[in-house]
Amino acid sequence: MDSANAPRAGETVQTTGGRADAGAPAAGDLVVARPEGLYCPPGDFYIDPWRPVDRAVITHGHSDHARVGHAHYLAQHDSAAILRRRLGDDITLQTLAYGEAIVHHGVRLSLHPAGHVLGSAQVRLEHGGRVWVASGDYKLEADGTNAPFEPVRCDTFITESTFGLPIYRWPSQPALFAEINDWWRRNAEAGRASVLYAYALGKAQRLLHGVDASIGPIVAHGAVEPLNAVYRAAGVRLPPTFNAGDPALDKAALSRALVIAPPSAASSPWLKRFGPDLADAFASGWMQLRGTRRRRGVDRGFVVSDHADWPGLMAAIRGTGAERVFVTHGSVATMVRWLGEQGLRAQGFATEYGDEEAAGDTAAGDTAPGDAAGGDAPASPSEPAQ
């Protein structure tokens, strides 16, 4: 979005190509934009608010959606360990199973799989004969590390649009992991460690779940391993992982290793133990852009995202049957315009979501000995986290 035309948080973006009333807020909307976040007036609660509120419904554990300071949290069961690790053991947290419903101030609320990371959920709201669904972040292809996305029928759908441009199209899971395994295998045969940068929460576990662990040992960075433990405890199959200083790994073993590390580990002293000739790669949907690959300065870029690509966004929106769509973050103006041209009532909510790259680094709350502290900023303002 052009920064000059970008709305501030709490404002809306109106479509230019849809129906005449497409951008107008309607009386009795189940979700409205407020400075604190997306608010449900009849239920008196917020969805993924970015400022402290009394009641927050959290779609998933990335830090741009799950923030500190709320008096009461509601999330899906599998998010509990992630949220307590990130926000503190003393938070007041209520959890629901997928499909389990509660009624709060007359609003029937339930959570449904979003396929983004462990415990990620869409929020379904029903009140006064209307049904709204807030997607949070989501992707459609199942990856084996969390419950697959399920379309939920509704009148109004609130969708993300991180990759809301037709250029974004992801390879299938088999094609992706064939490519990664081939890269790792050739590096191992050449005696080079393979360092793969990925966000610590969700992306790292998805990569671990899919790679061929027979190629060599796998080393997990100190920011990744605690979240691996959360996934394993939830029943997700992950291969054995070592820490970099494990005495079982001699120099020969390290030269065949796959190293999963957050972006903040790049150029850190922690990497020196893998030798001067290591191969590195970055796993991100932004790797589809040649300029982003070049700016990252790594040997390889693998196109993989836990967000829906363009066909996925279209399929998800169609699957809801919604006639009205709100777009929260990413390519908001473009998506709103496209949906309007398809005959839908579309408008945007300006939000403060979209910094998952930093979230991935800070989710674990710790780093490996000798690692540089802090997160890793996006490569450019046009490269929001994914």
Tab-separated table of C-alpha atoms in Angstrom, residues 125-291:
chain	number	residue	atom	x	y	z
A	125	LEU	CA	-19.367	-14.894	16.055
A	126	GLU	CA	-23.131	-15.340	15.899
A	127	HIS	CA	-25.579	-12.744	17.172
A	128	GLY	CA	-29.006	-11.514	16.126
A	129	GLY	CA	-29.200	-13.916	13.197
A	130	ARG	CA	-25.862	-12.774	11.730
A	131	VAL	CA	-22.610	-14.755	11.488
A	132	TRP	CA	-19.183	-13.135	11.217
A	133	VAL	CA	-15.822	-14.900	11.022
A	134	ALA	CA	-12.466	-13.256	11.810
A	135	SER	CA	-9.705	-15.290	10.219
A	136	GLY	CA	-6.583	-14.141	12.035
A	137	ASP	CA	-3.705	-15.489	9.917
A	138	TYR	CA	-4.315	-18.659	7.914
A	139	LYS	CA	-3.177	-20.912	5.102
A	140	LEU	CA	-5.071	-23.646	3.271
A	141	GLU	CA	-2.553	-26.424	2.573
A	142	ALA	CA	-2.195	-28.876	5.471
A	143	ASP	CA	1.385	-29.263	6.739
A	144	GLY	CA	1.038	-31.895	9.485
A	145	THR	CA	1.961	-29.604	12.387
A	146	ASN	CA	-1.439	-28.139	13.229
A	147	ALA	CA	-5.116	-28.622	12.484
A	148	PRO	CA	-5.835	-27.908	8.790
A	149	PHE	CA	-7.827	-24.826	7.781
A	150	GLU	CA	-11.583	-25.324	7.678
A	151	PRO	CA	-13.879	-22.960	5.742
A	152	VAL	CA	-16.624	-21.556	7.954
A	153	ARG	CA	-19.814	-20.281	6.362
A	154	CYS	CA	-20.673	-16.735	7.320
A	155	ASP	CA	-22.286	-13.491	6.211
A	156	THR	CA	-19.155	-11.404	6.775
A	157	PHE	CA	-15.539	-12.574	6.643
A	158	ILE	CA	-12.555	-10.670	8.063
A	159	THR	CA	-9.505	-11.831	6.139
A	160	GLU	CA	-5.807	-11.142	6.269
A	161	SER	CA	-4.065	-10.255	2.993
A	162	THR	CA	-0.342	-10.609	3.726
A	163	PHE	CA	0.285	-12.069	0.265
A	164	GLY	CA	-2.757	-10.574	-1.435
A	165	LEU	CA	-1.258	-10.176	-4.894
A	166	PRO	CA	-1.585	-12.615	-7.834
A	167	ILE	CA	2.218	-13.080	-8.029
A	168	TYR	CA	2.246	-15.099	-4.795
A	169	ARG	CA	1.754	-18.810	-5.458
A	170	TRP	CA	3.362	-21.430	-3.235
A	171	PRO	CA	4.882	-24.748	-4.291
A	172	SER	CA	3.197	-27.852	-2.911
A	173	GLN	CA	4.530	-29.459	0.273
A	174	PRO	CA	6.168	-32.372	-1.640
A	175	ALA	CA	7.816	-30.029	-4.142
A	176	LEU	CA	9.062	-27.732	-1.382
A	177	PHE	CA	10.663	-30.477	0.687
A	178	ALA	CA	12.176	-32.201	-2.341
A	179	GLU	CA	13.953	-28.923	-3.044
A	180	ILE	CA	15.126	-28.415	0.554
A	181	ASN	CA	16.278	-32.027	0.961
A	182	ASP	CA	18.235	-31.895	-2.286
A	183	TRP	CA	19.996	-28.699	-1.158
A	184	TRP	CA	20.828	-30.191	2.267
A	185	ARG	CA	22.009	-33.511	0.769
A	186	ARG	CA	24.367	-31.850	-1.714
A	187	ASN	CA	25.815	-29.618	1.007
A	188	ALA	CA	26.339	-32.618	3.317
A	189	GLU	CA	28.117	-34.541	0.568
A	190	ALA	CA	30.395	-31.529	0.095
A	191	GLY	CA	31.111	-31.321	3.844
A	192	ARG	CA	29.205	-28.050	4.381
A	193	ALA	CA	26.711	-27.411	7.156
A	194	SER	CA	23.314	-26.184	5.913
A	195	VAL	CA	21.878	-23.258	7.869
A	196	LEU	CA	18.185	-22.616	7.184
A	197	TYR	CA	16.744	-19.403	8.630
A	198	ALA	CA	13.086	-19.568	9.602
A	199	TYR	CA	10.801	-17.973	12.172
A	200	ALA	CA	11.021	-19.791	15.487
A	201	LEU	CA	7.275	-20.319	16.011
A	202	GLY	CA	5.522	-22.360	13.357
A	203	LYS	CA	7.838	-22.138	10.347
A	204	ALA	CA	10.733	-23.892	12.103
A	205	GLN	CA	8.525	-26.769	13.254
A	206	ARG	CA	6.927	-27.106	9.826
A	207	LEU	CA	10.387	-27.440	8.255
A	208	LEU	CA	11.504	-29.959	10.860
A	209	HIS	CA	8.380	-32.031	10.301
A	210	GLY	CA	8.918	-32.196	6.546
A	211	VAL	CA	12.655	-32.674	5.981
A	212	ASP	CA	14.363	-36.031	5.449
A	213	ALA	CA	16.100	-36.589	8.789
A	214	SER	CA	18.172	-39.479	7.376
A	215	ILE	CA	20.458	-37.025	5.556
A	216	GLY	CA	22.268	-35.910	8.717
A	217	PRO	CA	21.865	-34.544	12.252
A	218	ILE	CA	19.569	-31.570	12.846
A	219	VAL	CA	20.631	-28.698	15.109
A	220	ALA	CA	17.970	-26.385	16.534
A	221	HIS	CA	18.839	-22.874	17.696
A	222	GLY	CA	18.102	-22.003	21.337
A	223	ALA	CA	15.160	-19.842	20.279
A	224	VAL	CA	13.625	-22.740	18.341
A	225	GLU	CA	14.051	-25.729	20.654
A	226	PRO	CA	11.627	-24.620	23.432
A	227	LEU	CA	8.895	-24.310	20.833
A	228	ASN	CA	9.812	-27.706	19.426
A	229	ALA	CA	9.085	-29.038	22.906
A	230	VAL	CA	5.648	-27.395	22.871
A	231	TYR	CA	4.830	-28.996	19.529
A	232	ARG	CA	6.074	-32.421	20.638
A	233	ALA	CA	3.998	-32.189	23.806
A	234	ALA	CA	0.950	-31.513	21.622
A	235	GLY	CA	1.614	-34.736	19.702
A	236	VAL	CA	3.282	-33.271	16.598
A	237	ARG	CA	5.956	-35.574	15.164
A	238	LEU	CA	9.313	-33.840	14.921
A	239	PRO	CA	12.674	-35.570	14.337
A	240	PRO	CA	15.332	-35.548	17.070
A	241	THR	CA	17.222	-32.274	17.330
A	242	PHE	CA	20.540	-31.354	18.954
A	243	ASN	CA	21.879	-28.149	20.403
A	244	ALA	CA	24.993	-26.806	18.727
A	245	GLY	CA	27.258	-27.653	21.657
A	246	ASP	CA	26.067	-31.243	22.079
A	247	PRO	CA	29.157	-33.448	22.672
A	248	ALA	CA	27.593	-36.115	20.428
A	249	LEU	CA	28.248	-33.841	17.454
A	250	ASP	CA	31.877	-33.874	16.358
A	251	LYS	CA	33.261	-31.734	13.540
A	252	ALA	CA	32.353	-34.306	10.900
A	253	ALA	CA	28.760	-34.502	12.132
A	254	LEU	CA	28.378	-30.725	12.180
A	255	SER	CA	29.589	-30.556	8.582
A	256	ARG	CA	26.582	-32.698	7.551
A	257	ALA	CA	24.067	-30.959	9.793
A	258	LEU	CA	20.928	-29.039	8.962
A	259	VAL	CA	20.741	-26.030	11.292
A	260	ILE	CA	17.338	-24.440	11.920
A	261	ALA	CA	17.789	-20.905	13.257
A	262	PRO	CA	15.778	-17.671	13.475
A	263	PRO	CA	16.733	-14.782	11.185
A	264	SER	CA	18.400	-12.989	14.113
A	265	ALA	CA	21.116	-15.681	14.151
A	266	ALA	CA	22.472	-14.517	10.797
A	267	SER	CA	25.979	-13.040	11.122
A	268	SER	CA	26.056	-13.862	14.833
A	269	PRO	CA	29.051	-15.436	16.634
A	270	TRP	CA	26.860	-18.505	17.242
A	271	LEU	CA	27.258	-19.495	13.589
A	272	LYS	CA	31.060	-19.767	13.755
A	273	ARG	CA	30.923	-23.278	15.190
A	274	PHE	CA	29.548	-24.544	11.856
A	275	GLY	CA	32.689	-23.563	9.980
A	276	PRO	CA	33.606	-20.817	7.505
A	277	ASP	CA	32.184	-22.660	4.502
A	278	LEU	CA	28.601	-23.191	5.612
A	279	ALA	CA	25.715	-22.872	3.151
A	280	ASP	CA	22.760	-20.722	4.173
A	281	ALA	CA	19.193	-20.266	3.008
A	282	PHE	CA	16.082	-18.368	4.034
A	283	ALA	CA	12.578	-19.859	4.161
A	284	SER	CA	9.882	-17.287	3.477
A	285	GLY	CA	7.091	-16.420	1.100
A	286	TRP	CA	9.013	-13.240	0.325
A	287	MET	CA	11.682	-15.383	-1.303
A	288	GLN	CA	9.426	-15.389	-4.360
A	289	LEU	CA	10.689	-11.865	-5.003
A	290	ARG	CA	14.105	-11.663	-6.635
A	291	GLY	CA	14.933	-8.381	-4.894
